[in-house]
């Protein structure tokens, strides 16, 4: 190998090493999502899933969708599980307002009242799952369970969610 080729190879190797170090350094310094952003994204995802799972029950209760026992059980259990995750979804740092979040500042101003409503929703979601597990169709008890949990959702949306 000629002196020119060795020198070119050494320069190329040095450039590659410097490039890798620079890339590694830049990625190590790049900030990740903030705790506020993580909390907002988590709660948005949780509420989207709860809504998606619950919407089917409204259709069944109104007679617009057929009742399916396995589907009802699966959806109600998922709603109960997701409701349990909401305790961690409203840390103080996530009071960021619109456009990043539709959560009103009243959540943090009235934290004790909000926490009571959240605890009630979580409890009612488990009661809902138990009730749905006992029903074998779109009975009056089924419709009542759907309406009760729907009222929990509406109560928080009316008070704590920006339109």
Coordinates of N, CA, C and O in Angstrom, one line a residue:
X1 N 0.8 -1.2 0.0 CA 0.0 0.0 0.0 C 0.9 1.2 0.0 O 1.9 1.3 0.7
X2 N 0.5 2.2 -0.8 CA 1.3 3.4 -0.9 C 1.2 4.3 0.3 O 0.2 4.2 1.0
X3 N 2.1 5.2 0.5 CA 2.0 6.2 1.6 C 0.7 7.0 1.4 O 0.1 7.3 2.4
X4 N 0.4 7.3 0.2 CA -0.8 8.1 0.0 C -2.1 7.3 0.4 O -2.9 7.9 1.1
X5 N -2.2 6.1 0.1 CA -3.3 5.2 0.5 C -3.4 5.1 2.0 O -4.4 5.1 2.6
X6 N -2.2 4.9 2.7 CA -2.2 4.7 4.1 C -2.7 6.0 4.8 O -3.4 6.0 5.8
X7 N -2.2 7.2 4.3 CA -2.6 8.4 4.8 C -4.1 8.7 4.6 O -4.8 9.1 5.5
X8 N -4.6 8.4 3.5 CA -6.1 8.5 3.2 C -6.9 7.6 4.1 O -7.9 8.0 4.6
X9 N -6.4 6.4 4.2 CA -7.1 5.4 5.1 C -7.1 5.9 6.6 O -8.1 5.9 7.2
X10 N -6.0 6.5 7.0 CA -5.9 7.0 8.4 C -6.8 8.2 8.6 O -7.5 8.3 9.6
X11 N -6.9 9.1 7.6 CA -7.7 10.2 7.7 C -9.2 9.8 7.6 O -10.0 10.3 8.4
X12 N -9.5 8.9 6.8 CA -10.9 8.3 6.7 C -11.3 7.7 8.1 O -12.4 8.0 8.6
X13 N -10.4 6.9 8.6 CA -10.7 6.2 9.9 C -10.9 7.3 11.0 O -11.8 7.2 11.8
X14 N -10.0 8.3 11.0 CA -10.1 9.3 12.0 C -11.4 10.1 11.9 O -12.1 10.4 12.9
X15 N -11.8 10.4 10.6 CA -13.1 11.1 10.4 C -14.3 10.2 10.8 O -15.2 10.8 11.4
X16 N -14.2 9.0 10.6 CA -15.3 8.1 11.0 C -15.4 8.0 12.5 O -16.5 8.1 13.1
X17 N -14.3 7.9 13.2 CA -14.3 7.9 14.7 C -14.8 9.2 15.2 O -15.7 9.3 16.1
X18 N -14.4 10.3 14.6 CA -14.8 11.7 15.1 C -16.3 11.8 14.9 O -17.1 12.3 15.7
X19 N -16.8 11.3 13.7 CA -18.2 11.4 13.4 C -19.1 10.5 14.4 O -20.1 11.0 14.9
X20 N -18.6 9.4 14.7 CA -19.3 8.5 15.7 C -19.3 9.1 17.1 O -20.4 9.1 17.7
X21 N -18.2 9.7 17.5 CA -18.2 10.4 18.8 C -19.1 11.6 18.8 O -19.9 11.8 19.8
X22 N -19.2 12.3 17.7 CA -20.0 13.5 17.6 C -21.5 13.0 17.7 O -22.3 13.6 18.4
X23 N -21.9 12.0 16.9 CA -23.2 11.5 17.0 C -23.6 11.0 18.3 O -24.7 11.2 18.8
X24 N -22.7 10.2 18.9 CA -23.0 9.7 20.3 C -23.2 10.8 21.3 O -24.1 10.8 22.1
X25 N -22.3 11.8 21.2 CA -22.4 12.9 22.1 C -23.7 13.7 21.9 O -24.3 14.1 22.9
X26 N -24.1 13.9 20.7 CA -25.3 14.7 20.4 C -26.5 13.9 20.9 O -27.4 14.5 21.5
X27 N -26.5 12.6 20.7 CA -27.7 11.9 21.1 C -27.8 11.8 22.6 O -28.8 11.7 23.2
X28 N -26.6 11.8 23.3 CA -26.6 11.7 24.7 C -27.1 13.0 25.3 O -27.6 13.0 26.4
X29 N -26.9 14.1 24.6 CA -27.3 15.4 25.1 C -28.7 15.8 24.7 O -29.2 16.7 25.3
X30 N -29.3 15.1 23.8 CA -30.6 15.4 23.3 C -31.6 15.1 24.4 O -31.6 14.0 25.0
X31 N -32.4 16.1 24.8 CA -33.3 15.9 25.9 C -34.4 15.0 25.5 O -34.9 15.0 24.4
X32 N -34.8 14.1 26.4 CA -36.0 13.3 26.1 C -37.3 14.0 26.5 O -37.2 15.2 26.9
X33 N -38.4 13.4 26.4 CA -39.6 14.1 26.8 C -39.6 14.4 28.3 O -39.1 13.7 29.1
X34 N -40.2 15.6 28.6 CA -40.3 16.0 29.9 C -41.3 15.2 30.7 O -42.2 14.5 30.1
X35 N -41.2 15.2 32.0 CA -42.2 14.5 32.8 C -43.7 14.9 32.6 O -44.6 14.2 32.5
X36 N -43.8 16.2 32.3 CA -45.1 16.8 32.0 C -45.7 16.2 30.7 O -46.8 15.7 30.6
X37 N -44.8 16.1 29.6 CA -45.2 15.6 28.3 C -45.6 14.1 28.5 O -46.6 13.7 27.9
X38 N -44.8 13.4 29.2 CA -45.1 12.0 29.4 C -46.4 11.8 30.1 O -47.2 10.9 29.7
X39 N -46.7 12.5 31.2 CA -47.9 12.4 31.9 C -49.1 12.8 31.0 O -50.1 12.1 31.0
X40 N -49.0 13.8 30.2 CA -50.1 14.2 29.3 C -50.3 13.2 28.3 O -51.5 12.8 28.0
X41 N -49.2 12.7 27.7 CA -49.4 11.6 26.6 C -50.0 10.4 27.2 O -50.9 9.7 26.6
X42 N -49.6 10.0 28.4 CA -50.2 8.8 29.1 C -51.6 8.9 29.3 O -52.4 8.0 29.0
X43 N -52.0 10.1 29.9 CA -53.5 10.2 30.2 C -54.3 10.3 29.0 O -55.4 9.8 28.9
X44 N -53.8 11.0 27.9 CA -54.5 11.0 26.7 C -54.8 9.6 26.1 O -55.9 9.3 25.7
X45 N -53.7 8.8 26.2 CA -53.8 7.4 25.7 C -54.8 6.6 26.5 O -55.6 5.9 26.0
X46 N -54.7 6.8 27.8 CA -55.6 6.1 28.7 C -57.1 6.5 28.5 O -57.9 5.6 28.3
X47 N -57.3 7.7 28.3 CA -58.7 8.2 28.1 C -59.2 7.8 26.7 O -60.4 7.5 26.5
X48 N -58.4 7.8 25.7 CA -58.8 7.4 24.3 C -59.2 5.9 24.4 O -60.2 5.5 23.9
X49 N -58.4 5.1 25.1 CA -58.7 3.7 25.2 C -60.0 3.4 26.0 O -60.8 2.6 25.6
X50 N -60.1 4.1 27.1 CA -61.3 4.0 27.9 C -62.5 4.3 27.0 O -63.5 3.6 27.0
X51 N -62.5 5.4 26.3 CA -63.6 5.9 25.4 C -63.8 4.8 24.3 O -65.0 4.5 24.1
X52 N -62.8 4.3 23.7 CA -63.0 3.3 22.7 C -63.6 2.1 23.2 O -64.5 1.5 22.5
X53 N -63.2 1.6 24.4 CA -63.8 0.4 24.9 C -65.2 0.7 25.4 O -66.1 -0.2 25.3
X54 N -65.5 1.9 25.9 CA -66.8 2.1 26.5 C -67.9 2.4 25.4 O -69.0 2.1 25.6
X55 N -67.5 3.1 24.3 CA -68.4 3.5 23.3 C -69.3 2.3 22.8 O -70.4 2.4 22.6
X56 N -68.7 1.1 22.7 CA -69.4 -0.1 22.3 C -70.6 -0.4 23.2 O -71.7 -0.7 22.8
X57 N -70.4 -0.2 24.5 CA -71.5 -0.4 25.5 C -72.7 0.5 25.2 O -73.8 0.1 25.3
X58 N -72.4 1.8 24.9 CA -73.5 2.7 24.6 C -74.3 2.2 23.4 O -75.5 2.3 23.4
X59 N -73.6 1.7 22.4 CA -74.3 1.2 21.2 C -75.1 0.0 21.5 O -76.3 -0.1 21.0
X60 N -74.6 -0.9 22.4 CA -75.4 -2.0 22.8 C -76.6 -1.6 23.6 O -77.8 -2.0 23.4
X61 N -76.4 -0.7 24.5 CA -77.5 -0.2 25.4 C -78.6 0.5 24.6 O -79.8 0.4 24.9
X62 N -78.2 1.2 23.5 CA -79.2 1.8 22.6 C -79.8 0.9 21.6 O -80.7 1.3 20.8
X63 N -79.3 -0.3 21.5 CA -79.8 -1.3 20.5 C -79.2 -1.1 19.2 O -79.7 -1.7 18.2
X64 N -78.1 -0.4 19.1 CA -77.4 -0.2 17.8 C -76.3 -1.2 17.5 O -75.8 -1.2 16.4
X65 N -76.0 -2.0 18.5 CA -74.9 -3.0 18.3 C -75.4 -4.3 19.0 O -76.1 -4.2 20.1
X66 N -75.0 -5.4 18.5 CA -75.5 -6.7 19.2 C -74.6 -6.9 20.4 O -73.5 -6.6 20.5
X67 N -75.3 -7.5 21.4 CA -74.6 -7.9 22.7 C -73.8 -9.1 22.4 O -74.2 -10.1 21.8
X68 N -72.5 -9.1 23.0 CA -71.6 -10.2 22.9 C -71.0 -10.4 24.3 O -70.3 -9.5 24.7
X69 N -71.3 -11.5 24.9 CA -70.9 -11.6 26.3 C -69.4 -11.6 26.5 O -68.8 -10.9 27.4
X70 N -68.6 -12.2 25.6 CA -67.1 -12.2 25.7 C -66.6 -10.8 25.4 O -65.7 -10.4 26.1
X71 N -67.2 -10.1 24.5 CA -66.7 -8.7 24.2 C -67.0 -7.8 25.4 O -66.2 -7.0 25.7
X72 N -68.2 -8.0 26.0 CA -68.6 -7.1 27.1 C -67.6 -7.4 28.3 O -67.2 -6.4 28.9
X73 N -67.3 -8.6 28.5 CA -66.4 -8.9 29.6 C -65.0 -8.4 29.4 O -64.4 -7.7 30.3
X74 N -64.5 -8.6 28.2 CA -63.2 -8.1 27.8 C -63.1 -6.5 28.0 O -62.2 -6.0 28.6
X75 N -64.1 -5.9 27.4 CA -64.1 -4.4 27.4 C -64.2 -3.8 28.8 O -63.6 -2.9 29.1
X76 N -65.1 -4.4 29.6 CA -65.3 -3.9 30.9 C -64.1 -4.1 31.8 O -63.7 -3.2 32.6
X77 N -63.4 -5.2 31.7 CA -62.2 -5.5 32.4 C -61.1 -4.5 32.0 O -60.3 -4.1 32.8
X78 N -61.0 -4.2 30.7 CA -60.0 -3.3 30.3 C -60.3 -1.9 30.8 O -59.3 -1.1 31.2
X79 N -61.5 -1.5 30.8 CA -61.9 -0.1 31.4 C -61.5 -0.1 32.8 O -60.9 0.9 33.3
X80 N -61.8 -1.1 33.6 CA -61.4 -1.1 35.0 C -59.9 -1.1 35.2 O -59.4 -0.3 36.1
X81 N -59.2 -1.8 34.4 CA -57.7 -1.7 34.5 C -57.2 -0.3 34.2 O -56.4 0.2 34.9
X82 N -57.7 0.3 33.1 CA -57.2 1.6 32.7 C -57.6 2.6 33.7 O -56.8 3.6 33.9
X83 N -58.8 2.5 34.3 CA -59.2 3.5 35.4 C -58.2 3.4 36.5 O -57.9 4.5 37.1
X84 N -57.6 2.3 36.8 CA -56.6 2.2 37.9 C -55.3 2.9 37.5 O -54.5 3.3 38.4
X85 N -55.0 3.1 36.3 CA -53.8 3.8 35.9 C -53.9 5.3 36.0 O -52.9 6.0 36.1
X86 N -55.1 5.8 36.1 CA -55.3 7.3 36.1 C -54.8 8.0 37.4 O -54.5 9.2 37.3
X87 N -54.6 7.3 38.5 CA -54.0 7.9 39.7 C -52.7 8.6 39.4 O -52.4 9.6 40.1
X88 N -51.9 8.1 38.5 CA -50.6 8.6 38.2 C -50.6 9.6 37.1 O -49.5 10.0 36.7
X89 N -51.7 9.9 36.5 CA -51.8 10.6 35.3 C -52.0 12.1 35.4 O -52.1 12.8 34.4
X90 N -52.0 12.6 36.6 CA -52.3 14.0 36.8 C -51.3 14.6 37.8 O -51.7 15.3 38.8
X91 N -50.0 14.4 37.6 CA -49.0 15.0 38.5 C -49.1 16.6 38.3 O -49.5 17.1 37.3
X92 N -48.6 17.3 39.3 CA -48.6 18.8 39.2 C -47.9 19.3 38.0 O -48.4 20.3 37.4
X93 N -46.8 18.7 37.6 CA -46.1 19.2 36.4 C -46.9 19.1 35.1 O -46.5 19.7 34.1
X94 N -48.0 18.3 35.1 CA -48.7 18.1 33.9 C -49.9 19.2 33.7 O -50.7 19.0 32.8
X95 N -49.9 20.2 34.6 CA -50.9 21.3 34.5 C -50.3 22.2 33.4 O -49.9 23.3 33.7
X96 N -50.4 21.9 32.2 CA -49.8 22.6 31.1 C -50.8 23.4 30.2 O -50.4 24.3 29.5
X97 N -52.0 23.1 30.3 CA -53.1 23.9 29.6 C -53.1 23.6 28.1 O -52.3 22.7 27.6
X98 N -53.9 24.3 27.4 CA -54.1 24.1 26.0 C -52.9 24.8 25.3 O -52.4 25.8 25.8
X99 N -52.5 24.3 24.2 CA -53.1 23.3 23.3 C -52.6 21.9 23.6 O -53.0 20.9 23.1
X100 N -51.6 21.8 24.6 CA -51.0 20.5 24.9 C -51.9 19.6 25.6 O -51.8 18.3 25.5
X101 N -52.9 20.1 26.4 CA -53.8 19.3 27.2 C -55.1 20.0 27.3 O -55.2 21.2 27.4
X102 N -56.2 19.2 27.3 CA -57.5 19.7 27.5 C -57.9 19.7 29.0 O -59.0 20.0 29.4
X103 N -57.0 19.2 29.9 CA -57.2 19.2 31.3 C -57.2 20.6 31.8 O -56.3 21.3 31.7
X104 N -58.3 21.0 32.5 CA -58.4 22.3 33.0 C -57.6 22.5 34.3 O -57.4 21.5 35.0
X105 N -57.2 23.7 34.5 CA -56.4 24.0 35.7 C -57.1 23.7 37.0 O -56.5 23.5 38.1
X106 N -58.5 23.6 36.9 CA -59.3 23.3 38.1 C -58.9 22.0 38.7 O -59.1 21.8 39.9
X107 N -58.4 21.1 37.9 CA -58.0 19.8 38.5 C -57.0 20.0 39.6 O -57.1 19.3 40.6
X108 N -56.1 20.9 39.4 CA -55.0 21.1 40.4 C -55.4 22.1 41.5 O -54.9 22.0 42.6
X109 N -56.3 23.0 41.1 CA -56.9 23.9 42.1 C -57.8 23.2 43.1 O -57.9 23.6 44.2
X110 N -58.5 22.3 42.6 CA -59.5 21.5 43.4 C -59.1 20.1 43.5 O -59.9 19.2 43.3
X111 N -57.8 19.9 43.8 CA -57.2 18.5 43.8 C -57.9 17.5 44.6 O -58.2 16.4 44.2
X112 N -58.3 17.9 45.8 CA -59.0 16.9 46.7 C -60.4 16.5 46.1 O -60.7 15.3 46.1
X113 N -61.1 17.4 45.5 CA -62.4 17.1 44.9 C -62.2 16.2 43.7 O -62.9 15.3 43.4
X114 N -61.2 16.6 42.9 CA -60.9 15.9 41.7 C -60.5 14.4 42.0 O -60.9 13.5 41.4
X115 N -59.6 14.3 43.0 CA -59.1 13.0 43.5 C -60.3 12.1 43.9 O -60.3 10.9 43.7
X116 N -61.3 12.7 44.6 CA -62.5 12.0 45.0 C -63.3 11.4 43.8 O -63.7 10.3 43.8
X117 N -63.4 12.3 42.8 CA -64.1 11.9 41.6 C -63.4 10.8 40.8 O -64.0 9.9 40.3
X118 N -62.1 10.9 40.8 CA -61.2 9.9 40.2 C -61.3 8.6 40.9 O -61.4 7.5 40.3
X119 N -61.3 8.6 42.2 CA -61.4 7.4 43.0 C -62.8 6.8 42.8 O -62.9 5.6 42.7
X120 N -63.8 7.6 42.7 CA -65.2 7.1 42.5 C -65.2 6.4 41.1 O -65.8 5.4 40.9
X121 N -64.6 7.1 40.1 CA -64.6 6.5 38.7 C -63.9 5.1 38.8 O -64.4 4.2 38.2
X122 N -62.8 5.1 39.4 CA -62.0 3.8 39.5 C -62.9 2.7 40.2 O -63.0 1.6 39.7
X123 N -63.5 3.1 41.3 CA -64.4 2.1 42.0 C -65.5 1.7 41.1 O -65.9 0.5 41.0
X124 N -66.2 2.7 40.5 CA -67.4 2.4 39.7 C -67.0 1.6 38.4 O -67.8 0.8 38.0
X125 N -65.8 1.8 37.9 CA -65.3 1.0 36.8 C -65.2 -0.5 37.2 O -65.5 -1.4 36.4
X126 N -64.8 -0.8 38.4 CA -64.7 -2.1 38.9 C -66.1 -2.7 39.2 O -66.4 -3.9 38.8
X127 N -67.0 -1.9 39.7 CA -68.3 -2.3 39.9 C -69.0 -2.6 38.6 O -69.7 -3.6 38.4
X128 N -68.7 -1.8 37.6 CA -69.2 -1.9 36.2 C -68.7 -3.3 35.7 O -69.5 -4.0 35.1
X129 N -67.5 -3.5 35.8 CA -66.9 -4.8 35.3 C -67.6 -6.0 35.9 O -67.9 -7.0 35.3
X130 N -67.8 -5.9 37.3 CA -68.5 -7.0 38.0 C -69.9 -7.2 37.5 O -70.4 -8.3 37.3
X131 N -70.6 -6.1 37.3 CA -72.0 -6.1 36.9 C -72.1 -6.7 35.5 O -73.0 -7.5 35.2
X132 N -71.2 -6.2 34.6 CA -71.2 -6.7 33.2 C -70.9 -8.2 33.2 O -71.5 -9.0 32.4
X133 N -70.0 -8.6 34.1 CA -69.7 -10.1 34.1 C -70.9 -10.9 34.5 O -70.9 -12.1 34.2
X134 N -71.8 -10.4 35.2 CA -73.0 -11.1 35.7 C -74.1 -11.1 34.7 O -75.0 -12.0 34.8
X135 N -74.1 -10.1 33.8 CA -75.2 -10.0 32.9 C -75.0 -10.9 31.7 O -73.9 -11.2 31.2
X136 N -76.1 -11.3 31.1 CA -76.0 -12.2 29.9 C -76.8 -11.6 28.7 O -77.3 -12.3 27.9
X137 N -76.8 -10.3 28.7 CA -77.5 -9.6 27.6 C -77.6 -8.2 27.9 O -77.2 -7.7 29.0
X138 N -78.3 -7.5 27.0 CA -78.5 -6.0 27.2 C -79.7 -5.8 28.1 O -80.7 -5.3 27.7
X139 N -79.6 -6.3 29.3 CA -80.7 -6.2 30.3 C -80.9 -4.8 30.8 O -80.0 -4.0 30.6
X140 N -81.9 -4.6 31.7 CA -82.0 -3.3 32.3 C -80.8 -3.1 33.3 O -80.4 -1.9 33.4
X141 N -80.4 -4.1 33.9 CA -79.2 -3.9 34.8 C -78.0 -3.6 34.0 O -77.2 -2.7 34.5
X142 N -77.8 -4.1 32.8 CA -76.7 -3.8 31.9 C -76.8 -2.3 31.6 O -75.8 -1.6 31.7
X143 N -78.0 -1.9 31.2 CA -78.2 -0.5 30.7 C -78.0 0.5 31.9 O -77.4 1.5 31.7
X144 N -78.4 0.1 33.1 CA -78.1 0.9 34.3 C -76.7 1.1 34.6 O -76.2 2.1 34.9
X145 N -75.9 -0.1 34.5 CA -74.5 0.0 34.7 C -73.8 0.9 33.7 O -72.9 1.7 34.1
X146 N -74.2 0.8 32.4 CA -73.6 1.6 31.4 C -73.9 3.1 31.7 O -73.0 4.0 31.6
X147 N -75.2 3.4 32.0 CA -75.6 4.8 32.3 C -74.8 5.3 33.5 O -74.4 6.5 33.5
X148 N -74.6 4.5 34.5 CA -74.0 5.0 35.8 C -72.5 5.4 35.5 O -72.0 6.4 35.9
X149 N -71.8 4.5 34.8 CA -70.4 4.8 34.5 C -70.3 6.0 33.5 O -69.4 6.8 33.6
X150 N -71.2 6.0 32.6 CA -71.3 7.2 31.6 C -71.4 8.5 32.4 O -70.8 9.5 32.0
X151 N -72.2 8.5 33.5 CA -72.4 9.7 34.3 C -71.1 10.1 35.0 O -70.8 11.3 35.1
X152 N -70.3 9.1 35.4 CA -69.0 9.4 36.0 C -68.1 10.2 35.0 O -67.5 11.2 35.3
X153 N -68.1 9.6 33.8 CA -67.3 10.3 32.7 C -67.8 11.7 32.4 O -67.0 12.6 32.4
X154 N -69.1 11.8 32.3 CA -69.7 13.2 32.0 C -69.4 14.1 33.1 O -69.1 15.3 32.8
X155 N -69.5 13.7 34.4 CA -69.3 14.6 35.5 C -67.9 15.2 35.5 O -67.7 16.4 35.7
X156 N -66.9 14.4 35.2 CA -65.5 14.9 35.1 C -65.3 15.8 33.9 O -64.7 16.8 33.9
X157 N -65.8 15.3 32.7 CA -65.7 16.1 31.5 C -66.3 17.5 31.6 O -65.7 18.4 31.2
X158 N -67.5 17.5 32.2 CA -68.1 18.8 32.4 C -67.3 19.8 33.3 O -67.3 21.0 33.0
X159 N -66.7 19.2 34.3 CA -66.0 20.1 35.3 C -64.5 20.3 34.9 O -64.0 21.4 35.2
X160 N -63.9 19.3 34.4 CA -62.4 19.3 34.3 C -61.8 19.2 32.9 O -60.6 19.2 32.8
X161 N -62.6 19.2 31.9 CA -62.1 19.0 30.5 C -62.5 20.2 29.7 O -63.7 20.5 29.6
X162 N -61.5 20.9 29.0 CA -61.8 22.0 28.1 C -62.5 21.5 26.9 O -62.2 20.4 26.4
X163 N -63.5 22.2 26.4 CA -64.2 21.8 25.2 C -63.4 21.9 24.0 O -62.6 22.6 23.7

